[in-house]
mmCIF file of C-alpha atoms in Angstrom:
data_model
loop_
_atom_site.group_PDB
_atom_site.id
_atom_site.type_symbol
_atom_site.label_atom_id
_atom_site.label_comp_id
_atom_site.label_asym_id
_atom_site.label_seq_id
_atom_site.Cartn_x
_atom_site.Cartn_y
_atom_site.Cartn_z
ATOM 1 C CA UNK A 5 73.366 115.301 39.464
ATOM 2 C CA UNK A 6 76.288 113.585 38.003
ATOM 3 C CA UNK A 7 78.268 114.041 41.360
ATOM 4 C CA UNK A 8 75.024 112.498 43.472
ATOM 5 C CA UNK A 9 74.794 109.394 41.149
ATOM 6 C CA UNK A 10 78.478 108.455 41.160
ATOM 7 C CA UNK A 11 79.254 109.580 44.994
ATOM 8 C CA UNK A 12 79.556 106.090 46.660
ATOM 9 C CA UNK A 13 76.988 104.593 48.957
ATOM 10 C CA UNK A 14 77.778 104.235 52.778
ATOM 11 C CA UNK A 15 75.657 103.573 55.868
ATOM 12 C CA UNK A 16 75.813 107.083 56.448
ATOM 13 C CA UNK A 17 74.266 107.850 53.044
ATOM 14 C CA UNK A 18 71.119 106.675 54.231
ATOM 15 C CA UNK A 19 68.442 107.259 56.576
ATOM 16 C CA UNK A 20 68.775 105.623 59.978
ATOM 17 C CA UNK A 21 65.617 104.284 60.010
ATOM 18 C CA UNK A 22 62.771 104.071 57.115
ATOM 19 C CA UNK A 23 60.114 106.153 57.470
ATOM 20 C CA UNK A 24 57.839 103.232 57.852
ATOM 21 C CA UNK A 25 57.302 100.499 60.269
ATOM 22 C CA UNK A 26 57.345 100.125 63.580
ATOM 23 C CA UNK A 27 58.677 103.111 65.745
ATOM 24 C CA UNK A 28 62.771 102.540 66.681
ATOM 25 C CA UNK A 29 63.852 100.683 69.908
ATOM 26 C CA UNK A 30 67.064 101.726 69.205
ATOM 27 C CA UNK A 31 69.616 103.584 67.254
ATOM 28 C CA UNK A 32 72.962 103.521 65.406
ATOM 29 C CA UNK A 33 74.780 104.650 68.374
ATOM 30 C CA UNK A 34 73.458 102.573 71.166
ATOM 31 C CA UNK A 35 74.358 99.469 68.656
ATOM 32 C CA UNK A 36 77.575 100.798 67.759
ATOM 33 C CA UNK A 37 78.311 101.339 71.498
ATOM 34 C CA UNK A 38 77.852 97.516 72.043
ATOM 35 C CA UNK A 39 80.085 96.243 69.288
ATOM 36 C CA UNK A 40 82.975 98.469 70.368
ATOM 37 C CA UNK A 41 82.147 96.880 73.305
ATOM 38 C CA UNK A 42 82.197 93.453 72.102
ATOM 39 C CA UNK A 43 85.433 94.078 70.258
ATOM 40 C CA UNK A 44 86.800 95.909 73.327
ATOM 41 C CA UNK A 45 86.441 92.127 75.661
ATOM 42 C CA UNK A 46 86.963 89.656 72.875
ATOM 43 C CA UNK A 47 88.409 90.860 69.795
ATOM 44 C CA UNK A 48 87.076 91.508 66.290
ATOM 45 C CA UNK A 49 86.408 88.416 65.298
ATOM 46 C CA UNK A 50 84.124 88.008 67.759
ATOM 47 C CA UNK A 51 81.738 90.813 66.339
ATOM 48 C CA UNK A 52 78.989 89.076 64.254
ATOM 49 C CA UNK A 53 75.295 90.334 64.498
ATOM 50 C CA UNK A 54 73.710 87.354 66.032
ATOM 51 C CA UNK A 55 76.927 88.150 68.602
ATOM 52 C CA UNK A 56 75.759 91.693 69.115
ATOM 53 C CA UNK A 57 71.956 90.668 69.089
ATOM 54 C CA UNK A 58 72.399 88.494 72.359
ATOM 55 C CA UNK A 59 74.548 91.013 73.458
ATOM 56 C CA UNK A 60 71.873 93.911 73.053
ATOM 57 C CA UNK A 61 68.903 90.895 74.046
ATOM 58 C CA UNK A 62 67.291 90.872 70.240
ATOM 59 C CA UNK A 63 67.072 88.969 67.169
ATOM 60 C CA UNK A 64 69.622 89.995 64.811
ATOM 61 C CA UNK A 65 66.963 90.454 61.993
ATOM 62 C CA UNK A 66 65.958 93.836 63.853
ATOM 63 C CA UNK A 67 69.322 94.802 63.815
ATOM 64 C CA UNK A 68 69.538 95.193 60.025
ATOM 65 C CA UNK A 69 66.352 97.185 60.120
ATOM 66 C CA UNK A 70 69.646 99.610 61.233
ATOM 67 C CA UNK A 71 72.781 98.361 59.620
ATOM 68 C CA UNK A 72 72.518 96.754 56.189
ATOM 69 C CA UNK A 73 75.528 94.490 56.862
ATOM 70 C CA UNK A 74 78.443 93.240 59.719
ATOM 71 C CA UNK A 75 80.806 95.457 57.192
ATOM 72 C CA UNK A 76 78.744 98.478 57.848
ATOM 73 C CA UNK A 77 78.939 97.780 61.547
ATOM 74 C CA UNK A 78 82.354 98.233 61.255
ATOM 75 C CA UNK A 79 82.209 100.922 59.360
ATOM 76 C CA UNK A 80 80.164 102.664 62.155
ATOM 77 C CA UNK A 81 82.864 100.886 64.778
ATOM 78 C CA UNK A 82 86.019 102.615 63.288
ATOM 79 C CA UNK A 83 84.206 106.025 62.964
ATOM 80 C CA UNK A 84 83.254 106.053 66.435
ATOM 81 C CA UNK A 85 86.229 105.413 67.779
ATOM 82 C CA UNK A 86 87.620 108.380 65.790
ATOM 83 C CA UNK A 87 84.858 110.504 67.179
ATOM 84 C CA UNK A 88 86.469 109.773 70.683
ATOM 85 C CA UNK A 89 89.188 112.137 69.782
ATOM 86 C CA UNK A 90 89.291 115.673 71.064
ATOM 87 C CA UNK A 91 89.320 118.031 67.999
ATOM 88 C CA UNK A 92 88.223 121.195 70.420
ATOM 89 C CA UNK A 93 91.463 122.720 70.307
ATOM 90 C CA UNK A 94 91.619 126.039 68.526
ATOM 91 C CA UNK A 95 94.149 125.629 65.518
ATOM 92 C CA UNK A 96 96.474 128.521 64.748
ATOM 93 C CA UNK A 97 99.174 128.175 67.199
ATOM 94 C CA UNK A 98 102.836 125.725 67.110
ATOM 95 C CA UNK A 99 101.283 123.306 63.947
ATOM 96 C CA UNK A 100 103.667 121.309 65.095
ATOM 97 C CA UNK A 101 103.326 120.752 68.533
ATOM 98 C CA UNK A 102 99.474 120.406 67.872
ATOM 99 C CA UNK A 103 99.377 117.858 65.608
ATOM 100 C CA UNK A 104 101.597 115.621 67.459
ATOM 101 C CA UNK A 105 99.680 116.301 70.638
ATOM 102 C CA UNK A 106 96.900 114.674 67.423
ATOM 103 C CA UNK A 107 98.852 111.631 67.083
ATOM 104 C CA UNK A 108 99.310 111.449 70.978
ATOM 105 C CA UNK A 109 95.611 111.437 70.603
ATOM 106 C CA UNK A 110 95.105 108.631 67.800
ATOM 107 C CA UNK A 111 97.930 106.305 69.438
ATOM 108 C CA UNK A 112 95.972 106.098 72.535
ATOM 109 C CA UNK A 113 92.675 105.502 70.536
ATOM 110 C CA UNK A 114 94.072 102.290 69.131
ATOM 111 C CA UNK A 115 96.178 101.135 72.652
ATOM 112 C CA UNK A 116 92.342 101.316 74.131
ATOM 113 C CA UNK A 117 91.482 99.787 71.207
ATOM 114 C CA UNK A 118 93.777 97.408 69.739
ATOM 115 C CA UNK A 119 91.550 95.610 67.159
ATOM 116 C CA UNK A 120 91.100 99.014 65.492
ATOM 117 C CA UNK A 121 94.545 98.303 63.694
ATOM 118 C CA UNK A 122 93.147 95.368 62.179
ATOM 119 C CA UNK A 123 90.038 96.392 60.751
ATOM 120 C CA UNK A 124 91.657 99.463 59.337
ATOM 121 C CA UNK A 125 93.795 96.904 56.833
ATOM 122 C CA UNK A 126 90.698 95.069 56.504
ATOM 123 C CA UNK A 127 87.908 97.686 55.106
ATOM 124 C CA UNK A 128 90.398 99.827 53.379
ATOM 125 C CA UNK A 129 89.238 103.643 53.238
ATOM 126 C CA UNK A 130 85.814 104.631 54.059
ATOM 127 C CA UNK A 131 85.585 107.789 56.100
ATOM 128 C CA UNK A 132 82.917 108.886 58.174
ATOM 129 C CA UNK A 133 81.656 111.746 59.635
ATOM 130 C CA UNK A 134 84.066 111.839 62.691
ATOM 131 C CA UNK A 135 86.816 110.997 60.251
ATOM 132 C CA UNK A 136 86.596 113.408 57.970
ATOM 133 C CA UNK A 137 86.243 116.028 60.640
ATOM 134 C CA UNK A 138 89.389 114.434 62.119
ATOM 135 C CA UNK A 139 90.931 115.164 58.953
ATOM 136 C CA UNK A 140 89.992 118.424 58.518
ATOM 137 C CA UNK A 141 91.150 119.573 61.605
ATOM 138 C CA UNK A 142 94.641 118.062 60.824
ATOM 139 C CA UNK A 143 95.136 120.151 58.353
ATOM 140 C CA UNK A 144 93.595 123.402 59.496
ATOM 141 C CA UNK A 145 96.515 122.966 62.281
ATOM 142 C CA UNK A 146 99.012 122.283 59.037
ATOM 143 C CA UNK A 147 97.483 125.793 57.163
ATOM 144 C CA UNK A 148 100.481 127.645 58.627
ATOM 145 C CA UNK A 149 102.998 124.613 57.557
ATOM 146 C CA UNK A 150 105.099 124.577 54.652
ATOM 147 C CA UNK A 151 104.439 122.165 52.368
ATOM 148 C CA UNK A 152 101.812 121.329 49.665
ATOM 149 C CA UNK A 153 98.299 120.003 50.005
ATOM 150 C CA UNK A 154 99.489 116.880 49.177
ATOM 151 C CA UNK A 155 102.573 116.978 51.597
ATOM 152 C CA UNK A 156 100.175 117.669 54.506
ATOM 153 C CA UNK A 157 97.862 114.567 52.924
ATOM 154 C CA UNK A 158 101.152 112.507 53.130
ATOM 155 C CA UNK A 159 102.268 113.642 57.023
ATOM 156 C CA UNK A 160 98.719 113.322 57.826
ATOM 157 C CA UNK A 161 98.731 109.779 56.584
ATOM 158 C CA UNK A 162 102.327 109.156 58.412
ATOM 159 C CA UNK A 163 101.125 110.355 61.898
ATOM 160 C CA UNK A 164 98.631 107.803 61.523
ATOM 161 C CA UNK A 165 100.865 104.970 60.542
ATOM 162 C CA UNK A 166 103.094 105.855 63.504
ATOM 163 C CA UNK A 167 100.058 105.469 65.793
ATOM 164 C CA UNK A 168 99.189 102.208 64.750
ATOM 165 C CA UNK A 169 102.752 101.165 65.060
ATOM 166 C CA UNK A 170 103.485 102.552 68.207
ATOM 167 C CA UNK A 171 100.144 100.841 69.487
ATOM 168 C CA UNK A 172 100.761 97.437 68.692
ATOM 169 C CA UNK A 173 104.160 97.721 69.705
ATOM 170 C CA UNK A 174 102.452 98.366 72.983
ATOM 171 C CA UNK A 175 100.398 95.673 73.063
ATOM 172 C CA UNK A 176 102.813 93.437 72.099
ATOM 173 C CA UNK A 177 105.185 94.531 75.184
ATOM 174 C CA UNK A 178 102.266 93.834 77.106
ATOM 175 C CA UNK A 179 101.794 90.868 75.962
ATOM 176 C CA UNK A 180 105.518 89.709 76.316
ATOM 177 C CA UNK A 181 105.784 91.234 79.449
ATOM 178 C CA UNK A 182 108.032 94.144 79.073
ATOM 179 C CA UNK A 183 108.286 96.085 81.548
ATOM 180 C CA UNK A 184 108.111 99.913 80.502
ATOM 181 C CA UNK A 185 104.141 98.454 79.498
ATOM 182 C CA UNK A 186 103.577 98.252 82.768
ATOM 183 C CA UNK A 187 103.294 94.862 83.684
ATOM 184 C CA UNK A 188 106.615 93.551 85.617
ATOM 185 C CA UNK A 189 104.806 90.471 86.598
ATOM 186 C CA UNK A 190 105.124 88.428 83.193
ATOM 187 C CA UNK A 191 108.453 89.673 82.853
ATOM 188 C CA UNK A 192 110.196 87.753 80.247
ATOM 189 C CA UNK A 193 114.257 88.294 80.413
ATOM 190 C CA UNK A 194 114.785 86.374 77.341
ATOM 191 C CA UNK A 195 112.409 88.868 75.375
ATOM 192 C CA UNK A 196 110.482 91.344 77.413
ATOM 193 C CA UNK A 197 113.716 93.576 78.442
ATOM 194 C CA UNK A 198 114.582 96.058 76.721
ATOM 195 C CA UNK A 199 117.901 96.280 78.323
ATOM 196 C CA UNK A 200 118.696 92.525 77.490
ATOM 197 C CA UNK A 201 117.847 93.224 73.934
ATOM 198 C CA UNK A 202 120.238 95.970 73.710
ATOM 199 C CA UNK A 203 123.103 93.653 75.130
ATOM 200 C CA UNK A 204 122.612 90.775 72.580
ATOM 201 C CA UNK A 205 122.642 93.163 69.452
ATOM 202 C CA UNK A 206 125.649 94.553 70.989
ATOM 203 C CA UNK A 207 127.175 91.061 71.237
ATOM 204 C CA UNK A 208 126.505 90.470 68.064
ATOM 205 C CA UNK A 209 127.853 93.394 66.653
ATOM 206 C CA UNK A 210 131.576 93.315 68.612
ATOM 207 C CA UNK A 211 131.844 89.744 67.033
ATOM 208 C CA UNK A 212 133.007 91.839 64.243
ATOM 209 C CA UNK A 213 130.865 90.698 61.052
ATOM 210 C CA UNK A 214 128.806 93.761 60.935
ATOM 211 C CA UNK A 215 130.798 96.763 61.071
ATOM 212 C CA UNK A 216 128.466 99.278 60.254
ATOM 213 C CA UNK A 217 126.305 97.984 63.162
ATOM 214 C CA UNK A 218 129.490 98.395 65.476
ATOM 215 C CA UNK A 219 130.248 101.856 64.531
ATOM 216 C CA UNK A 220 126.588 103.170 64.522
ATOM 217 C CA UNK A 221 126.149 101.645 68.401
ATOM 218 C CA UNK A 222 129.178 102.807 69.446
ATOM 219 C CA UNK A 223 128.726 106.269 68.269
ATOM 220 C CA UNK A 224 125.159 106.278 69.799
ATOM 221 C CA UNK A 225 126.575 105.243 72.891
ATOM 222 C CA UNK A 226 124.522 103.290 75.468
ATOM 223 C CA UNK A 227 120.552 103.667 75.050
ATOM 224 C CA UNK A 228 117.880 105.813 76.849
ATOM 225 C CA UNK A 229 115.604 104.624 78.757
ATOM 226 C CA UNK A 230 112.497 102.944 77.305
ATOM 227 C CA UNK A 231 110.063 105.856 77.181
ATOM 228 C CA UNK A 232 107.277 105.340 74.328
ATOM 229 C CA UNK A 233 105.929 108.986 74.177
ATOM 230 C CA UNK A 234 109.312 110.006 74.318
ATOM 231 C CA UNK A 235 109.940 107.901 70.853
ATOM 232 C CA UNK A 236 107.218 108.270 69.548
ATOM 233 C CA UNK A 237 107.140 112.106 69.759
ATOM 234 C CA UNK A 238 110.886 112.562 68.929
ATOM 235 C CA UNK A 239 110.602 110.677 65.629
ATOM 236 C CA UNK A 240 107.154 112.461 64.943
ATOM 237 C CA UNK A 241 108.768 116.058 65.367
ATOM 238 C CA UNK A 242 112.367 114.945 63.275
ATOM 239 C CA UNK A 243 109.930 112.879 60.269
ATOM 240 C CA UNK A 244 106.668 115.501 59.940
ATOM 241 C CA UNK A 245 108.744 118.628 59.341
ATOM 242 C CA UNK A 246 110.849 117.134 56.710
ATOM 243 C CA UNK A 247 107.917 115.580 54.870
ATOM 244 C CA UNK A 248 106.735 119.109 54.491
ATOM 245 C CA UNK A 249 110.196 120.381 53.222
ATOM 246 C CA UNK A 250 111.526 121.922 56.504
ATOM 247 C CA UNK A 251 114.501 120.493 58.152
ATOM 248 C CA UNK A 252 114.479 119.121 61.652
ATOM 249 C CA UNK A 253 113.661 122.156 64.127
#
């Protein structure tokens, strides 16, 4: 009893609809469907509920017959966007190599959605249904990892971190114009190349004042190409195994 009075309240602590009144036109989904689609063409700020009530052709006093609140909107928002990720994969095999195909996963859920990033800092951490299964699944794939429950916690929480990283690094490229986004025809040289980026710091480091920076680019040598899977899953298979006490492989 003491667990069910203390166990904080969330939209999905309660009923979708009240047993009484007038029979639903609509449900949690279909409204949570048309504020990721909202967000999805003009950004989070743009999701209010009388927003979404023109959008979905009603007052927005019926929609809080279904959502108590726009923060409970999100709340449904970010947890549907986590159920778009594909958790059908039997666990058991290469823990490694499955959970960063995982982050492969949750990187692409915020480049399709970049406002994601953004309400995550916002609303702080209330899981839902589709996130908690998301993290139960990361760490079935981590039961044959080394590491303590609270290592696989922490890797769990860097994978994420990465994702978000890696996906607004995208989006600013595409933004800027750089071309391994994708886009060549706002092309930037002054900020969007990669390659011209490399050549300044390099500049700046044979000028002499930074030595360390001098001997750490010339021992790397010149650059690879920009690849951002290729990053992002070479730091995720160097960083995750060491978090859990296991050297690079």
């Amino acid at each position: 009893m003491a667990d069910r009075e203390t166990r904080p309240t969330t939209v999905w602590s309660r009923p979708e609809r009240g047993a009484r009144g007038p029979a639903p036109e609509r449900s949690r989904t279909q409204i949570t469907a048309a504020a990721l689609a909202l967000a999805d063409a003009e950004g989070l700020a743009a999701v209010s509920m009388r927003a979404l009530a023109q959008r979905l052709g009603t007052g927005p006093a019926s929609l809080y017959r279904y959502v108590g609140s726009r923060d409970e909107l999100l709340d449904l928002m970010a947890d549907a966007v986590a159920g778009e990720l594909d958790l059908s994969g039997a666990t058991g095999g290469d823990w490694l190599d499955d959970l960063v195909g995982l982050a492969l996963q949750s990187r692409d859920a915020h480049v399709r959605h970049p406002w994601l990033a953004d309400l995550n800092d916002r609303r702080g951490e209330v899981l839902g249904p589709h996130a908690i299964d998301y993290l139960d699944h990361a760490l079935g794939i981590l039961v044959p990892a080394p590491g303590t429950a609270g290592q696989k916690l922490e890797a769990i929480g860097l994978l994420g971190g990465l994702a978000v990283l890696f996906a607004r690094r995208e989006a600013a490229a595409t933004a800027t114009g750089d071309p391994a986004a994708g886009d060549p025809s706002t092309h930037d040289p002054a900020t969007g190349d990669p390659a011209a980026r490399a050549a300044h710091l390099a500049a700046v480091a044979a000028e002499g004042r930074h030595p360390h920076l001098l001997a750490a680019l010339t021992a790397a040598g010149a650059p690879p190409p920009a690849d951002r899977d290729a990053l992002f899953v070479r730091l995720l298979r160097r960083l995750l195994p060491a978090m859990l006490g296991q050297g690079e492989p």
